[in-house]
XYZ file of C-alpha atoms in Angstrom:
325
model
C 24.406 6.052 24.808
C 20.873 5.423 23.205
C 18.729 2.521 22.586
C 19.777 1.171 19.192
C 16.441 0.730 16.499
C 15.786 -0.574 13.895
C 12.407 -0.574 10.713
C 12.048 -2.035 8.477
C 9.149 -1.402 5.732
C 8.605 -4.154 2.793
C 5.826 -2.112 1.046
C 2.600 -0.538 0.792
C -1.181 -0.812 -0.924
C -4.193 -2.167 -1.062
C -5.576 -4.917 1.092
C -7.366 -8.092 0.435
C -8.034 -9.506 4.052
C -10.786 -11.474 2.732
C -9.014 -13.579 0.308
C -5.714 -14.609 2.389
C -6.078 -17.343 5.086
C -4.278 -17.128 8.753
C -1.343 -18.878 7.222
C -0.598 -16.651 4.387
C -0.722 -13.656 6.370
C 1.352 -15.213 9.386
C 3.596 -16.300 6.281
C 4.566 -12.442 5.739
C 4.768 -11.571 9.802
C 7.552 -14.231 10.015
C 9.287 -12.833 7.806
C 9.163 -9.661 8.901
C 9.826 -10.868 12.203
C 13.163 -12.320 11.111
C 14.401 -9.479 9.319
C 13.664 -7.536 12.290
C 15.503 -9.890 14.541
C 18.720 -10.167 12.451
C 19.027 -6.664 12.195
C 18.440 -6.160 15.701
C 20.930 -8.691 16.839
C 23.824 -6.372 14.476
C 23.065 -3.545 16.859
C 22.835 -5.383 20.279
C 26.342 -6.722 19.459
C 27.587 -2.968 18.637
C 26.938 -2.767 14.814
C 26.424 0.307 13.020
C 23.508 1.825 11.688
C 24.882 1.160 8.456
C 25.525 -2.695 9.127
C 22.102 -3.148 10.461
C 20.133 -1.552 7.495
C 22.584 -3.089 5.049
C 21.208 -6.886 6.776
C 17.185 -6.032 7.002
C 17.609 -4.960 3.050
C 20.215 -7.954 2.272
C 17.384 -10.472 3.963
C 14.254 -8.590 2.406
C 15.849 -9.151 -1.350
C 16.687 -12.556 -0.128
C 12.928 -12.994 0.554
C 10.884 -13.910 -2.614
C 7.605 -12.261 -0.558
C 8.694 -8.913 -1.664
C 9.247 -7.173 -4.407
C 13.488 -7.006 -4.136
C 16.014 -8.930 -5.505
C 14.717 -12.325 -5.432
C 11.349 -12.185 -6.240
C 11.697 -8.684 -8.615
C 8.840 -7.847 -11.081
C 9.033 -8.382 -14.755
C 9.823 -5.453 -17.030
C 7.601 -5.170 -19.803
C 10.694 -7.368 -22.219
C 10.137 -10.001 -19.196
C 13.606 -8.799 -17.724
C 14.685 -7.938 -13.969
C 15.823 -4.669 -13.807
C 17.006 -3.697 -9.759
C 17.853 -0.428 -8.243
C 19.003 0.083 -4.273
C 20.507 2.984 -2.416
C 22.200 3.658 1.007
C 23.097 6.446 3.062
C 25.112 6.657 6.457
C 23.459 10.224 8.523
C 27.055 10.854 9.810
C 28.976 11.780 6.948
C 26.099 12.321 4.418
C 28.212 9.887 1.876
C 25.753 7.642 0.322
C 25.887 5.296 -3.115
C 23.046 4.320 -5.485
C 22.554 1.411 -8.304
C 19.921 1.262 -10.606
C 18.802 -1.175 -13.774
C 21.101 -4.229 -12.796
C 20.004 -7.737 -13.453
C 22.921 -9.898 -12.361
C 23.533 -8.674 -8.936
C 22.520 -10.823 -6.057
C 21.881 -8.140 -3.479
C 21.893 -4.300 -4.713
C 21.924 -3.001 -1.456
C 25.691 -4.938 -1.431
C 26.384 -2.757 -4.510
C 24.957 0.305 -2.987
C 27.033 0.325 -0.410
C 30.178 -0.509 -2.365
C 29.926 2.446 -4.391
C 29.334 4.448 -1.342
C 32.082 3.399 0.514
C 35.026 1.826 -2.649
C 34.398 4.701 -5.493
C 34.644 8.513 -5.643
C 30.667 8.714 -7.082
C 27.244 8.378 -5.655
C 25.544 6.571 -8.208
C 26.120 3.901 -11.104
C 23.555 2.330 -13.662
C 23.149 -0.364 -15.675
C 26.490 -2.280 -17.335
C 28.403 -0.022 -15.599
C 27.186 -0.667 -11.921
C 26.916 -4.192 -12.939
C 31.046 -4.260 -13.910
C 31.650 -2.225 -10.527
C 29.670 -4.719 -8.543
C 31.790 -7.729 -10.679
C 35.244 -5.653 -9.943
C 34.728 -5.294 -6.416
C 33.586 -9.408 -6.333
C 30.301 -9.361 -5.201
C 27.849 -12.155 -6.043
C 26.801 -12.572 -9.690
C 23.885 -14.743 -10.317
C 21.771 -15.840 -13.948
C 19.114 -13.092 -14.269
C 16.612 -15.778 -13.745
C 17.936 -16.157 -10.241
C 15.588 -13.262 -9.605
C 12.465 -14.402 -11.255
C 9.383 -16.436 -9.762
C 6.192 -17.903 -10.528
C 3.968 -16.103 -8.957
C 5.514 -12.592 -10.229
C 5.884 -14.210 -14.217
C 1.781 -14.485 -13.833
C 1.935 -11.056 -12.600
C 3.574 -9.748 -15.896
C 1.054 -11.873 -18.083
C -2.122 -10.579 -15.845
C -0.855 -7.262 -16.337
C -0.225 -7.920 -20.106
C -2.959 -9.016 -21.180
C -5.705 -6.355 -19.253
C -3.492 -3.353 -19.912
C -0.717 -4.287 -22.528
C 0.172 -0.965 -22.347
C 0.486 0.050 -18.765
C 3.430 -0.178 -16.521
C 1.425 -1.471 -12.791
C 3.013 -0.386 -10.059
C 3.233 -3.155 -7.408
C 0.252 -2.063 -5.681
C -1.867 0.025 -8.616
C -4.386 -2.520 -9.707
C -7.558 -0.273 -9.700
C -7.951 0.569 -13.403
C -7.297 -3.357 -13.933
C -9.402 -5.950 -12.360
C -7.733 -9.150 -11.755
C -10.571 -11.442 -10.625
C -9.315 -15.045 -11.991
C -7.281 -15.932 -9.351
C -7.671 -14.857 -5.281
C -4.352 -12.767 -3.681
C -1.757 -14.385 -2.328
C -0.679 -11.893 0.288
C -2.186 -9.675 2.558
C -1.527 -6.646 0.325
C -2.961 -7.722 -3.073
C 0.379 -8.111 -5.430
C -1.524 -5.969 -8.099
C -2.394 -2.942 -5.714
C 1.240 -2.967 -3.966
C 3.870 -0.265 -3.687
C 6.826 -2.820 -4.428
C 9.564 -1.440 -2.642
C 11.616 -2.753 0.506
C 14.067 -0.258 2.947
C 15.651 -0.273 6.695
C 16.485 2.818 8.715
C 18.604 2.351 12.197
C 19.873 4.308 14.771
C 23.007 2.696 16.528
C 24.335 3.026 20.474
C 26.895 5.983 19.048
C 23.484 7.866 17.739
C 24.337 7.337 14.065
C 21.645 6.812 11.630
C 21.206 5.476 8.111
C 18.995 4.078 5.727
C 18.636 2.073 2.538
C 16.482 0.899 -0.056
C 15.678 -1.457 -2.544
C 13.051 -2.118 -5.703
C 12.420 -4.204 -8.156
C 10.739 -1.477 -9.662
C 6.856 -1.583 -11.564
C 5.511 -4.779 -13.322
C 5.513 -4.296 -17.211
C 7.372 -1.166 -16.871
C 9.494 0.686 -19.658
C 13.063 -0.762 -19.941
C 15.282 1.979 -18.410
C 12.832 3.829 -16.386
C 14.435 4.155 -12.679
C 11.772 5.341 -9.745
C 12.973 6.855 -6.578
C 14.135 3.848 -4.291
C 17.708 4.352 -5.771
C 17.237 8.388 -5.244
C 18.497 9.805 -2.867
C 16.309 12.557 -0.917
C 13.427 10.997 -2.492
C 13.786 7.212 -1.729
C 16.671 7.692 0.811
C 17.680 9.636 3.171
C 19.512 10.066 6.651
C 21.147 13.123 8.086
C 22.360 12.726 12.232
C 21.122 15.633 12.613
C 17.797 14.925 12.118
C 16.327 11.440 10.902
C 16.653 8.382 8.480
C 13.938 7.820 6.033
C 13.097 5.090 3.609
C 9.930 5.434 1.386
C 7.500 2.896 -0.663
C 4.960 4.264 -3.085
C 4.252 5.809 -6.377
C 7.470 6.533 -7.093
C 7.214 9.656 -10.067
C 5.663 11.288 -6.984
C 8.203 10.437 -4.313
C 10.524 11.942 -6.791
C 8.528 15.323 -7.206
C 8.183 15.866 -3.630
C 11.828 14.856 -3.132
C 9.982 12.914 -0.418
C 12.408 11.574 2.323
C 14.546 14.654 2.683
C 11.304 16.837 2.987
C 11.143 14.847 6.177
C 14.308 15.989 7.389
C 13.816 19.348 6.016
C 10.638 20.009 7.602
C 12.516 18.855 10.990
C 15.558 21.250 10.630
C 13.964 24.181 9.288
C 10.427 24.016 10.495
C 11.324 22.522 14.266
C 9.029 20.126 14.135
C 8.871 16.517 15.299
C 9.402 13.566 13.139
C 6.320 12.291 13.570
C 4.806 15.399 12.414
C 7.471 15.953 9.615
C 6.446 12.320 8.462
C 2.749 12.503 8.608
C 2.807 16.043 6.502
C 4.714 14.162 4.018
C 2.225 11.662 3.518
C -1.222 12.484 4.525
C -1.011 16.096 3.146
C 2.252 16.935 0.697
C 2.241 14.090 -1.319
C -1.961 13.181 -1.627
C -1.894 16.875 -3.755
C -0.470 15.177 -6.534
C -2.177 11.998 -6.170
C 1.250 10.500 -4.613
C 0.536 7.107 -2.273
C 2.697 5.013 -0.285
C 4.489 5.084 2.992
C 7.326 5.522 4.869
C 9.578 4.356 8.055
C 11.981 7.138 9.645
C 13.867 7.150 13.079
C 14.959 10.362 14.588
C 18.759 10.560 16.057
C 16.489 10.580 19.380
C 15.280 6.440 18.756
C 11.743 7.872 18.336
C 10.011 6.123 14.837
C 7.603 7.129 12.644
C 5.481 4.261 10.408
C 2.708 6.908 8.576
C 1.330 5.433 4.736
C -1.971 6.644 3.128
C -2.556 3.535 1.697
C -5.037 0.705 3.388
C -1.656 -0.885 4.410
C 2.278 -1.297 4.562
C 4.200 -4.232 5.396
C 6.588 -2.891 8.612
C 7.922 -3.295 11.878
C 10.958 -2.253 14.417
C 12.577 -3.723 16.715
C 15.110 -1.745 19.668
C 17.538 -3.601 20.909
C 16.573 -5.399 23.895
C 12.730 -5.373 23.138
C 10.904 -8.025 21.294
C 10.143 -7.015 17.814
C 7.014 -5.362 16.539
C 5.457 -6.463 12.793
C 2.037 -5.123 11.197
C 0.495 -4.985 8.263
C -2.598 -3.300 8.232
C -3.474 -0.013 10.124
């Protein structure tokens, strides 16, 4: 038997310590904090690696702090457009939505295809008729829309009209009018929430969830809903979930490299992990972060960003929550 875990990750980028008060930032570690805990109590009372990671994801696009479900970014039509993905490490089955804008929870979707359909991976209409057929929540698209991201869009749209900001990627765009509301400036933020778990029968898995980039192209998918570049778990070796630029993720095929380097190099995951992001991905100018646990309980937290929103939590241990380094 092994210690169940669980981490969480809510995204990565740039800091802006200065501007937040106490509050705000305590505002994000509770809320970490309970994602942590709910998911935690699904594997002290024997839940699976795939329950727990299915609840941290289901209560971080519940969360308008982050950039999933409610509280998604604004394409550049000033549309929602969600992607999520799931994967269980023992059977290597996994299931993928992207570009929905009606579902209440993607990862719920996710996991449906996974587990109720013969494919891996469903977009748009389609996923959104699958997700309607197998009677999950449906909500008004504006369901997923708030203030604070709507002045996002116009910030965004009216410095760069013709740039697609990643959650995070503020630097060619100065945004000095109004003082961040988080501890990671909303403008410099990877936008991109995921779970990984390891449960008392040593199975892992992993999911994620985006609302994708402010202002971005309609249709364009990035890797959260990818998996072996947003997702990945594999018993044999670990469960990843990443946050970042996600064009790069994608080139690197980014989580599985983890689990790659593991089973083919014999390395650790920490050190799997860390070559990922502080050495693989900086060569082509890829940033972000990433959670993984190893079918061994050990975790791995590594981002080359000033920051990442994260925390675990093993089962009989009071949860841990950061957010800077």
């Amino acid at each position: 038997m092994t210690t169940p875990i669980v981490a969480i990750h809510g995204g990565a980028g740039t800091m802006s310590r200065a501007a937040i008060s106490a509050e705000q930032e305590r505002q994000y570690l509770d809320a970490l904090n309970d994602v942590l805990a709910g998911a935690q109590d699904v594997l002290a009372q024997g839940g699976s690696a795939l329950d727990a990671v299915t609840e941290a994801v289901r209560r971080l696009e519940d969360c308008p702090l982050f950039n999933a479900g409610h509280g998604a970014v604004f394409t550049s039509a000033g549309t929602h457009e969600l992607d999520a993905s799931i994967m269980d490490g023992a059977t290597l089955r996994s299931g993928a939505i992207a570009n929905v804008n009606c579902v209440r929870n993607p990862v719920f979707a996710a996991r449906r295809v996974m587990e109720d359909s013969k494919h891996v991976f469903f977009v748009g209409k389609g996923a959104e008729d699958f997700a309607r057929e197998q009677g999950l929540e449906i909500v008004d698209p504006s369901y997923f829309s708030t203030p604070a991201r709507y002045e996002q869009l116009l910030r965004v749209q009216r410095e760069m009209p013709d740039a697609a900001v990643l959650d995070h990627d503020g630097q060619a765009m100065v945004a000095k009018e109004q003082p961040a509301a988080a501890p990671i400036d909303a403008d410099r933020k990877f936008g991109t929430v995921g779970a990984v778990a390891l449960d008392a029968r040593g199975n892992l898995a992993a999911a994620t969830s985006t609302g994708g980039i402010t202002n971005k192209q309609i249709g364009r998918v990035g890797d959260a809903p990818l998996i072996g570049a947003g997702c990945y778990a594999a018993n044999q070796t670990c469960a990843v979930s990443t946050t970042g630029t996600g064009e790069m993720f994608i080139r690197m095929v980014a989580a599985y490299d983890v689990a790659a380097q593991m089973e083919y190099r014999g390395v650790s995951l920490e050190e799997a992990a860390n070559a990922v992001i502080h050495d693989r991905l900086p060569r082509i100018g890829g940033k972000g972060g990433l959670i993984a646990v190893d079918a061994q309980g050990r975790v791995a937290l590594p981002f080359n960003t000033e920051g990442m929103y994260r925390g675990y939590a093993r089962v009989g241990e009071a949860p841990v929550a950061s957010i800077y380094r």
